[in-house]
Amino acid sequence: MASPLRNALMLLAITAAAGAITAVPERSVRMVPTDTLGGSAEVGDLPEDGMPRLDEDGHGGSKDGTPDGGPGKQGPTGHRYECAPGKNGGSTEKGVTATSINLASTIVTSGPGSTFLGQSQYGLQAVVAKVNAGGGICGRSLRLRLVNDNWEAQRGHQFLRNFINDPAILALPVVPSSEGLLAASREIAEAGVPVIGSDGMLIDQYQNRWIWPVATATVSQMRILAKHAYDQGSRGFGIVYDKRYKFGVEGKTAYEQYVRSLPGARLVHAEGIEPGQPGYGPEIDRVSKACGQSSCEAMVMLLDPGTAEVWVAGDDKFSSRSKYRLGAQPLFNDRFGQNCRDRCDGMIVVSGYVPPLEGNSSLPGIRTYVQDVKAVQPNADVTNQFLEGAYLGMTVFVEVLKRVGPNLTRAALRQTMDSFDFESDLSGPLSWRPDKRFANTRAQAWRMRASSSFDGFQDLRTGWLNDPNG
Amino acid sequence: MKKRSRLQRAVRAAACVAVWVTLAAPPVAGNDVASSGIRVVGSVPFPHPAAGNDPTQPNGAIVLDSENRLGYRIADVEGAATIKSFNLDTLREVASGNIGATVARTSSFLVSSPGVVGGGRLFLADSVGAVWVLNGRTLEVVDTFPGPMPSTPSADAKGRTRTPLGAEVVRTAALAYVPGSAGATGKLLVLSEPILTGAEVPERPVVFGLSQWDARSGQEEWATRTDACRSGRGSGQVPLYGSRLAISSPPDRPGVRDVILACLGRQRTGEIWRIELSPMAAQPLASQTLVGLVPAAKDFYIDAAGRRAIVATEGGAGQSFVGVDVDRRGAYGIVQASLAGNKSSILLPTAVSAGLDPVTGRLYSFAAPSELPTEGKRLDGGLAVVDARRSPMPQGLQFPDLNPERRGGSAAIAVDPARGDKPARVFVRYGVASANSRAADEITVIEDTVPVQTDIPLGAADRFTVNVPERPGLTRASLNGSASAYGARAIAVGGLSAANDSVAGSDGDTVGRGFVDLLVTNRCAQRNREASLASVAKETGLSDSGMSAASSALATDPSVPPDAAAPVASCQETGLLRNGVKAPPLHDLIAGSIDDSLGRSWGFSAAVCSTGESDEAPHENDTLGDGLPPPDEFRATAECSADGTKLRATAQAGAARLSNLKVQSTTTVVDVQRLEKGGIEVRVQSVAEGISAPGFSITRVTATAVSRAAGRKGTASTDFKRLWCGITTSNTSVSGCINPDERADVVSALNTVLNLRDYRIEAPVLDEELRAGTPGGALAAVQKNRFASLGDRLFNNDVSTAVPAMQIIHTHDARSGRGRQVYQFAGVEASTAYNISLQLTGDGVANREPLGGADEGLPSIVPSQHEGGGAIIVPSERDDTPLSLGRRMRAIVEGIRYLLRDPLSLLSAVALVFTAFALPLHFLDRRRAVRGLMANGEV
């Protein structure tokens, strides 16, 4: 064969090889969305940086198109497990079998907390359905048990204690009911039961080495709100807070401390109220008296939506008393807006997540979130930020399960979570380390719009506001 | 070696180029708002009139002809209108002309008289109804079509006549151009309206006429009356308000021509109508459907392509835009543009202008900043950009920096849609900054590169389920069944004071309501109220993770219990007669066996349960005050089974008065259970008996909803039935029961009677997509239409998604706010989601033990990136049946087709073939050569 022809053939061969090789990833990228969060049939190496990220369609898995979860993990008996059905090592930990991963969580579907936490269950259910539809994780499907504790600490404590002592439960994902979670915190740490993806309502969640919140902490939100109002010119600050539930007390303390650290700013009045009361006449009078003559330029409402609705309904000066009415994430809630209506027009609320509103709706991860949730509950209020947070928390948990792979243990979960980074369209980048639990320290500000009805939330285009205390 | 090295370098370079070429992907369309935006790119001069008219008045309108790249600016000067055209790309002036009549309805052109382009012509209706026809390029007047005036029935010089449609003086209210097809000339659709002023006159019918003229000759082809806005009470202050007309085809019936008509009805309630045109000139209207009612309307913008109407409103809360979906028949969002009112025909800083992009449906509005300091409200003003085809309508992006002089709006905004890579251009004429200043003497041209946002569709709802029979240990089910219901429900929008009917004022206000508000500023009377009898809460449901239920004999909005507990203190009467008038708190809401005028406290706690629990209400300590228990007829139960397979919630209530209506008894029963054969079922039944109101009564209203899903093909379905029994009105009676979904004639007859009392009775529409269930069996639901229910939320304060068997609305909207009493009976909602997943084993489920027939393979899960109005997209399924010869051949052909899908792939495929077949020959040749050399001792 003539030399030029041979060279031409070689060139063609290499070109073909390049084309053929690059054609494969093209197919994989297109197929990635068809593989759900827990693709178990394929095994691949971790990306170089070891960080799972959502792909263009908001799904999990490494960027090279393969799912996370290293192959051939060595089990306690020295056997090498594989991330595949029948080869995953079977019962590697309490609550783990060859075919299932058993989980439990407490939710709030009644009582005052249900007004903002009530829909969180759909976030968990959506992720579970999605994972199981994709074949589970390393051949194990997820089994999730949810129990309503009415946002009561004692009731929630008892449920969680039962789960902790249940040898058939591996971990407690999200746990939307923060009061019971606080009550059971010590037992969770002692038993070493992972709680991944919690809502960050209470500071304890950031101090327990077995809890990894995804949310911006209430204390961070309070400082962000105070700084935002201060930057807009406010110097007189007020707060109405929930004095029964822990999130209110902690948030108020953080708010107070931060306001005092701001030059020229002062906390004019802090009114602690008992939630769930039929009316707040005397408390409203006290606020009106203390904040007379517009001295409370910025007023924060740190209440559950139901309690806030009753307060606003009885507070004729709610709209006019303060230049800036501010609300923490529990009030970023469609139902609250619908009940508050024009009195809440202009009120600023913050969220540590990316709400599925305005331009965010075109983000692939946001679209996936909305569609996943609607597939299990078509009526779900996807703008509820605790629902979105629950979906995100459960997604993080699933990503960690995938990262740990077949040899699934609580210790491995903890080890992985303590060096875990996660990126998605649902929030800013999240990062956990052994000495860093505040993975999310930012929030976005939105304005409630209402005329004679609640019109919706308007993006203030502030971008991410950082917790000034970092 | 040197030669080989060069070859290697060349090969490497070629390989790198090939890899780079192959990897280079086309740029993905960006959707990052931060990298796009709004910017001013130019202006078109718009000088004020030199003399004559008040120089503070802008007197200008903008009309665009995007197809011919021409824009027109129209000004009224001393009884005539001057028109100048400009090039839409260069913004340079092209021609000028004038007509001998004024064309503005208002001197500020905020509500402009109709101007429309088509067939290379500009059609302008003047203030007395005639339509002037100008050559679009030269702006010469080529004709003047006579208007639809009943006073000029005789033919004009060209023999053109107009059919009189009413006795009133009429004018041309709106024009729409219909392009001709297959050589036919275009048509003009003409909406005529009566000129009415002042107070409403019930005995004088209002007639909105619709006619079609040949756009070339001006000959009338047909003319007819419409049903639109015939409430007989006029709109008052007509010059301030607009009407609109557009032609559109329904997406599912492309050959059909619909007219979307918007006009003002009783007390300035905006009416949106969908009128289907018939091909028969003798009966030109095939059907007329009222698709939306919006209170306090002022003007309209019709998005013909998007099948939506945007209603500009002006009420007590300022100026807003309300979206109405023509096909889903309901409002879907509201955006407030200004907190200030602008009830004036001259241009004030409070004016708001607006316009629509006809291609994207994007709404632009321009306003000055506005504030209500006493209420702590503030709007930034400037240009607002709202993607008005989204449901709910978003609050949009605000660009206050574009309005540094804090000017108000002026003439209606015109939009030149994006073309290719050229972004949309928005033509805005800024208004005045103060009452005595001048409007801008130019049109500001703004380029918009903010990406248009669309709704997130429901998506492939079947993507989480596998079509296989359930087997313990082999499959798992994720499920969710939920329900909500009520026996009867009352919502008082605007409070109880708004329930007073009255003599209508000239401004759309009601004397009675204003009177009450003035005399008695009673919070209990003015608060919005809501009460539900025999209700089951929305959180009631069963899933694979747990269950809960909550039911109440009586549930109310949060403000009712405190008012009931301490009516005098809570209501704080502060009006002029505060010392003389007692608060009417719960007494007006609930009557019969509950008498809260005694000042009893609230005592209707809910029965709740979680897995393994049961509960019954009233509870031991429930009291209406002084230890008095709630009446026996008011009870609720909740039972959640210990095995997690079923729940039951019931509620019943005795006689009660819901404002103007009474109901004798109500009952609701909800059952949710997992089915033995797999799947989940939700059953909801609700009954309201003995409904009576002034002028009519109904013996019984029932609704039954069943939803089921089992995660397999064809298993998701629903049943829904509602009955109205024993209907009696003052002059009619219907014996037995009717299904209102099948007897539209009865519903219409009832409305004819009830309209006289401002009541409207209806059977609200269901969400048909969810009702049908997904083909894959994952999802089904009986609930209100997802989009129409947004309007219920906005205007009726109705946030429930349960669909009532019957809804009666008593409307008293007024300029001072909405006044509506909404009564709903037998509301039911049932939703089921069921997804089957496989539990894979080491051998693979399908190989080890077949789960079913040949059609039960795994679904191929399709990414849910489809766009479109909430359509449920069904994923295709992979076919695992054995390959026949034909299928094998098809597979080979498909494979070849894949390899040859583009030139680069073709190159790759050819090269692969060579690699496979030629390389071995090459190496063989090389080996032979090396052997030869070795044999010759050269190596």
Tab-separated table of C-alpha atoms in Angstrom, chain A residues 1-3 5-7 9-20 22-27 30-31 33-36 40-41 56-57 59 84-87 98-100 108-110 114 118-119 121-122 125-136 139-149 155 159 232 278-279 285 306 309-310 313-316 318-325 334-335 338-339 341-343 345-346 356-364 366-368 370-380 447 449-461, chain B residues 3 7 10-12 14-15 18-19 22-23 31 33 317 320 334-336 339 373-380 385 390 392-400 453-461 463-466 473 475-476 478-482 523 527-528 530 538-539 543-548 550 558-559 561-563 565 572 608-611 613 770 778-781 783 786 793-795 797-799 801 818 829 831-844 860-867 898 901 904 907-912 914-915 918-919 921-923 925-926:
chain	number	residue	atom	x	y	z
A	1	MET	CA	0.000	0.000	0.000
A	2	ALA	CA	1.365	3.406	-0.949
A	3	SER	CA	2.667	5.556	1.848
A	5	LEU	CA	-2.623	6.343	1.344
A	6	ARG	CA	-1.412	4.753	4.548
A	7	ASN	CA	-0.921	8.148	6.165
A	9	LEU	CA	-5.821	6.129	6.524
A	10	MET	CA	-4.038	6.764	9.816
A	11	LEU	CA	-5.316	10.306	9.929
A	12	LEU	CA	-8.801	9.147	9.189
A	13	ALA	CA	-8.523	6.484	11.839
A	14	ILE	CA	-7.463	8.934	14.538
A	15	THR	CA	-10.123	11.404	13.488
A	16	ALA	CA	-12.667	8.653	13.621
A	17	ALA	CA	-11.500	7.573	17.021
A	18	ALA	CA	-11.822	11.115	18.315
A	19	GLY	CA	-15.256	11.447	16.815
A	20	ALA	CA	-16.372	8.118	18.138
A	22	THR	CA	-16.635	12.199	21.859
A	23	ALA	CA	-19.903	10.851	20.522
A	24	VAL	CA	-20.294	8.700	23.599
A	25	PRO	CA	-20.435	11.511	26.155
A	26	GLU	CA	-22.890	13.323	23.915
A	27	ARG	CA	-25.256	10.425	24.345
A	30	ARG	CA	-28.621	13.443	26.909
A	31	MET	CA	-29.371	10.363	28.906
A	33	PRO	CA	-31.789	13.067	33.049
A	34	THR	CA	-33.238	9.635	32.439
A	35	ASP	CA	-31.059	8.301	35.202
A	36	THR	CA	-32.565	9.505	38.419
A	40	SER	CA	-27.673	1.859	40.542
A	41	ALA	CA	-26.971	-0.060	37.405
A	56	GLU	CA	-27.601	20.684	33.279
A	57	ASP	CA	-30.956	19.171	34.023
A	59	HIS	CA	-30.018	15.882	38.353
A	84	ALA	CA	-25.229	-3.133	42.201
A	85	PRO	CA	-28.226	-5.216	43.171
A	86	GLY	CA	-27.253	-8.393	44.956
A	87	LYS	CA	-23.647	-7.298	45.376
A	98	ALA	CA	-29.788	-5.799	50.520
A	99	THR	CA	-32.847	-4.214	48.987
A	100	SER	CA	-33.792	-1.276	51.164
A	108	VAL	CA	-45.954	18.716	61.036
A	109	THR	CA	-49.379	18.404	59.476
A	110	SER	CA	-51.411	19.905	62.292
A	114	SER	CA	-48.386	23.144	59.858
A	118	GLY	CA	-47.187	21.163	56.550
A	119	GLN	CA	-46.094	20.696	52.957
A	121	GLN	CA	-43.542	15.959	53.464
A	122	TYR	CA	-44.111	16.283	49.719
A	125	GLN	CA	-41.848	11.920	49.125
A	126	ALA	CA	-40.939	13.349	45.729
A	127	VAL	CA	-37.264	12.519	46.113
A	128	VAL	CA	-38.022	9.046	47.454
A	129	ALA	CA	-40.349	8.309	44.546
A	130	LYS	CA	-37.757	9.540	42.107
A	131	VAL	CA	-34.932	7.508	43.591
A	132	ASN	CA	-36.992	4.349	43.764
A	133	ALA	CA	-38.216	4.823	40.219
A	134	GLY	CA	-34.589	4.887	39.161
A	135	GLY	CA	-33.878	1.582	40.842
A	136	GLY	CA	-32.790	2.872	44.221
A	139	GLY	CA	-29.831	-1.791	44.459
A	140	ARG	CA	-31.505	-0.555	47.630
A	141	SER	CA	-34.762	1.312	47.487
A	142	LEU	CA	-35.655	3.967	50.027
A	143	ARG	CA	-38.325	3.343	52.627
A	144	LEU	CA	-39.412	6.429	54.457
A	145	ARG	CA	-41.714	6.621	57.426
A	146	LEU	CA	-43.215	9.990	58.368
A	147	VAL	CA	-45.033	10.794	61.592
A	148	ASN	CA	-46.846	13.985	62.493
A	149	ASP	CA	-45.785	15.366	65.873
A	155	ARG	CA	-44.426	14.359	71.108
A	159	PHE	CA	-41.276	9.699	68.056
A	232	GLN	CA	-31.629	51.159	53.716
A	278	PRO	CA	-57.095	34.084	69.219
A	279	GLY	CA	-55.966	37.702	69.499
A	285	ASP	CA	-50.985	48.067	72.208
A	306	GLY	CA	-50.907	31.325	61.483
A	309	GLU	CA	-52.033	36.227	60.406
A	310	VAL	CA	-53.891	36.754	63.674
A	313	ALA	CA	-55.584	41.010	61.420
A	314	GLY	CA	-55.744	42.766	64.775
A	315	ASP	CA	-53.022	45.326	64.187
A	316	ASP	CA	-54.498	48.315	62.387
A	318	PHE	CA	-49.212	47.108	60.989
A	319	SER	CA	-48.787	48.648	57.545
A	320	SER	CA	-48.005	52.165	58.660
A	321	ARG	CA	-46.056	51.763	61.871
A	322	SER	CA	-42.726	50.875	60.308
A	323	LYS	CA	-41.072	51.831	57.082
A	324	TYR	CA	-39.717	48.330	56.704
A	325	ARG	CA	-41.785	45.332	57.644
A	334	ASP	CA	-48.291	31.817	49.747
A	335	ARG	CA	-50.934	31.029	52.300
A	338	GLN	CA	-53.301	35.232	50.863
A	339	ASN	CA	-54.510	35.709	54.403
A	341	ARG	CA	-53.328	40.528	51.782
A	342	ASP	CA	-52.962	44.279	51.554
A	343	ARG	CA	-51.614	44.721	55.058
A	345	ASP	CA	-48.071	44.716	50.742
A	346	GLY	CA	-44.448	45.801	50.608
A	356	PRO	CA	-39.515	28.927	41.797
A	357	LEU	CA	-40.668	32.393	40.837
A	358	GLU	CA	-39.937	34.952	38.137
A	359	GLY	CA	-36.812	34.113	36.125
A	360	ASN	CA	-35.815	31.289	38.457
A	361	SER	CA	-38.463	29.140	36.816
A	362	SER	CA	-36.224	28.649	33.817
A	363	LEU	CA	-33.452	27.064	35.888
A	364	PRO	CA	-33.334	23.325	35.150
A	366	ILE	CA	-35.985	24.494	39.738
A	367	ARG	CA	-38.121	23.021	36.976
A	368	THR	CA	-37.188	19.518	38.074
A	370	VAL	CA	-41.484	21.673	40.709
A	371	GLN	CA	-42.268	18.736	38.453
A	372	ASP	CA	-41.064	16.148	40.954
A	373	VAL	CA	-43.195	17.566	43.730
A	374	LYS	CA	-46.246	17.972	41.506
A	375	ALA	CA	-45.909	14.340	40.470
A	376	VAL	CA	-46.659	13.241	44.020
A	377	GLN	CA	-48.994	16.071	45.002
A	378	PRO	CA	-50.379	18.245	42.210
A	379	ASN	CA	-51.743	20.758	44.711
A	380	ALA	CA	-48.500	21.355	46.536
A	447	ARG	CA	-41.215	41.758	48.473
A	449	ARG	CA	-47.210	42.353	46.697
A	450	ALA	CA	-50.882	42.756	47.464
A	451	SER	CA	-53.628	45.048	46.353
A	452	SER	CA	-57.097	43.941	47.288
A	453	SER	CA	-55.799	40.385	47.039
A	454	PHE	CA	-52.394	38.800	47.448
A	455	ASP	CA	-50.668	39.283	44.113
A	456	GLY	CA	-47.446	37.368	44.736
A	457	PHE	CA	-43.775	37.814	45.573
A	458	GLN	CA	-41.585	40.264	43.690
A	459	ASP	CA	-37.873	39.744	43.318
A	460	LEU	CA	-36.056	42.674	44.929
A	461	ARG	CA	-33.018	41.686	42.879
B	3	LYS	CA	9.848	12.193	8.295
B	7	LEU	CA	3.881	12.808	10.240
B	10	ALA	CA	0.601	16.327	11.614
B	11	VAL	CA	-1.462	13.434	12.828
B	12	ARG	CA	-1.542	14.848	16.332
B	14	ALA	CA	-5.257	16.728	12.881
B	15	ALA	CA	-6.488	14.691	15.801
B	18	ALA	CA	-10.933	16.747	15.011
B	19	VAL	CA	-11.443	16.476	18.740
B	22	THR	CA	-16.301	17.360	17.615
B	23	LEU	CA	-16.409	18.768	21.101
B	31	ASN	CA	-31.469	32.674	30.246
B	33	VAL	CA	-31.291	37.891	33.520
B	317	ALA	CA	-56.159	50.160	45.633
B	320	SER	CA	-53.471	47.322	38.364
B	334	ILE	CA	-52.793	40.659	39.093
B	335	VAL	CA	-49.933	43.138	39.038
B	336	GLN	CA	-50.196	46.516	40.651
B	339	LEU	CA	-50.897	53.096	44.164
B	373	PRO	CA	-47.343	56.719	53.474
B	374	THR	CA	-50.148	56.200	55.951
B	375	GLU	CA	-50.434	52.602	54.869
B	376	GLY	CA	-46.720	52.026	54.452
B	377	LYS	CA	-47.048	51.234	50.758
B	378	ARG	CA	-44.673	52.255	48.026
B	379	LEU	CA	-44.148	51.363	44.380
B	380	ASP	CA	-40.957	52.287	42.589
B	385	VAL	CA	-41.782	44.069	32.526
B	390	ARG	CA	-47.499	32.844	32.957
B	392	PRO	CA	-50.104	32.957	38.002
B	393	MET	CA	-49.002	36.189	36.452
B	394	PRO	CA	-45.664	37.071	38.045
B	395	GLN	CA	-44.959	40.423	39.665
B	396	GLY	CA	-42.361	41.151	37.017
B	397	LEU	CA	-39.193	43.164	36.936
B	398	GLN	CA	-39.150	46.854	37.762
B	399	PHE	CA	-36.760	49.328	36.141
B	400	PRO	CA	-37.197	52.589	38.068
B	453	GLN	CA	-40.161	33.170	31.064
B	454	THR	CA	-42.660	30.380	30.621
B	455	ASP	CA	-44.649	28.207	32.982
B	456	ILE	CA	-43.229	25.015	34.358
B	457	PRO	CA	-45.451	22.295	32.896
B	458	LEU	CA	-46.820	19.480	35.001
B	459	GLY	CA	-44.304	17.274	33.237
B	460	ALA	CA	-44.163	13.574	32.677
B	461	ALA	CA	-46.222	12.594	35.670
B	463	ARG	CA	-42.112	8.920	34.960
B	464	PHE	CA	-41.829	7.582	38.486
B	465	THR	CA	-43.833	4.414	37.878
B	466	VAL	CA	-43.107	1.097	36.170
B	473	GLY	CA	-40.140	-8.156	47.638
B	475	THR	CA	-41.697	-4.033	43.729
B	476	ARG	CA	-42.351	-1.078	45.970
B	478	SER	CA	-44.765	5.247	46.612
B	479	LEU	CA	-48.253	6.564	47.073
B	480	ASN	CA	-50.180	9.571	48.174
B	481	GLY	CA	-53.927	9.971	48.506
B	482	SER	CA	-55.366	13.211	49.803
B	523	ARG	CA	-63.742	46.193	61.872
B	527	ARG	CA	-63.146	42.245	57.628
B	528	ASN	CA	-63.194	39.570	54.991
B	530	GLU	CA	-64.826	32.868	55.723
B	538	LYS	CA	-56.583	19.854	52.968
B	539	GLU	CA	-53.853	18.114	54.954
B	543	SER	CA	-49.100	8.034	51.935
B	544	ASP	CA	-46.578	5.236	52.152
B	545	SER	CA	-44.872	7.351	54.792
B	546	GLY	CA	-47.818	7.882	57.100
B	547	MET	CA	-51.220	9.480	57.323
B	548	SER	CA	-53.154	12.253	59.001
B	550	ALA	CA	-58.444	16.700	60.305
B	558	PRO	CA	-58.447	33.295	61.910
B	559	SER	CA	-60.204	36.531	62.798
B	561	PRO	CA	-62.668	33.271	66.928
B	562	PRO	CA	-61.303	36.435	68.569
B	563	ASP	CA	-64.286	38.433	67.359
B	565	ALA	CA	-64.812	35.566	71.964
B	572	GLN	CA	-63.902	48.516	68.191
B	608	VAL	CA	-57.392	15.044	64.141
B	609	CYS	CA	-55.525	11.768	63.830
B	610	SER	CA	-52.213	10.291	62.784
B	611	THR	CA	-51.433	6.640	62.126
B	613	GLU	CA	-55.130	7.237	66.295
B	770	LEU	CA	-56.054	15.711	36.165
B	778	ALA	CA	-49.539	7.429	38.315
B	779	LEU	CA	-51.770	10.411	38.920
B	780	ALA	CA	-55.432	11.382	38.944
B	781	ALA	CA	-57.374	14.042	40.760
B	783	GLN	CA	-60.079	19.377	41.838
B	786	ARG	CA	-55.584	24.854	38.279
B	793	ARG	CA	-58.232	33.361	44.830
B	794	LEU	CA	-57.753	36.859	43.480
B	795	PHE	CA	-61.310	38.105	43.384
B	797	ASN	CA	-60.535	35.207	48.331
B	798	ASP	CA	-61.188	31.545	47.663
B	799	VAL	CA	-58.004	29.534	48.160
B	801	THR	CA	-59.018	23.751	45.377
B	818	ARG	CA	-64.715	44.423	46.144
B	829	GLU	CA	-61.416	17.272	46.201
B	831	SER	CA	-56.184	13.331	44.631
B	832	THR	CA	-54.207	10.120	44.153
B	833	ALA	CA	-50.597	9.475	43.167
B	834	TYR	CA	-49.204	5.949	42.916
B	835	ASN	CA	-45.760	4.972	41.632
B	836	ILE	CA	-44.423	1.440	41.390
B	837	SER	CA	-40.695	0.903	41.460
B	838	LEU	CA	-38.627	-2.220	41.088
B	839	GLN	CA	-36.460	-3.682	43.788
B	840	LEU	CA	-33.521	-4.945	41.801
B	841	THR	CA	-31.696	-8.053	42.855
B	842	GLY	CA	-28.359	-9.344	41.729
B	843	ASP	CA	-29.913	-11.348	38.942
B	844	GLY	CA	-32.152	-8.570	37.799
B	860	SER	CA	-37.772	4.927	29.286
B	861	ILE	CA	-37.841	7.999	31.415
B	862	VAL	CA	-38.049	11.081	29.292
B	863	PRO	CA	-36.521	14.294	30.602
B	864	SER	CA	-39.238	16.749	31.389
B	865	GLN	CA	-38.082	19.706	29.406
B	866	HIS	CA	-41.196	20.115	27.362
B	867	GLU	CA	-42.882	23.458	27.218
B	898	TYR	CA	-27.584	7.326	13.662
B	901	ARG	CA	-26.811	11.858	11.341
B	904	LEU	CA	-18.965	14.950	11.044
B	907	LEU	CA	-16.692	11.313	8.485
B	908	SER	CA	-16.360	9.418	11.739
B	909	ALA	CA	-18.339	6.498	10.391
B	910	VAL	CA	-16.251	6.307	7.209
B	911	ALA	CA	-13.062	6.533	9.232
B	912	LEU	CA	-14.272	3.836	11.587
B	914	PHE	CA	-11.402	2.223	7.413
B	915	THR	CA	-10.045	1.712	10.902
B	918	ALA	CA	-7.883	-0.968	6.389
B	919	LEU	CA	-5.722	-0.819	9.509
B	921	LEU	CA	-4.148	-4.423	5.976
B	922	HIS	CA	-1.827	-1.577	6.812
B	923	PHE	CA	-0.218	-3.462	9.684
B	925	ASP	CA	1.729	-4.555	4.840
B	926	ARG	CA	4.031	-3.031	7.429
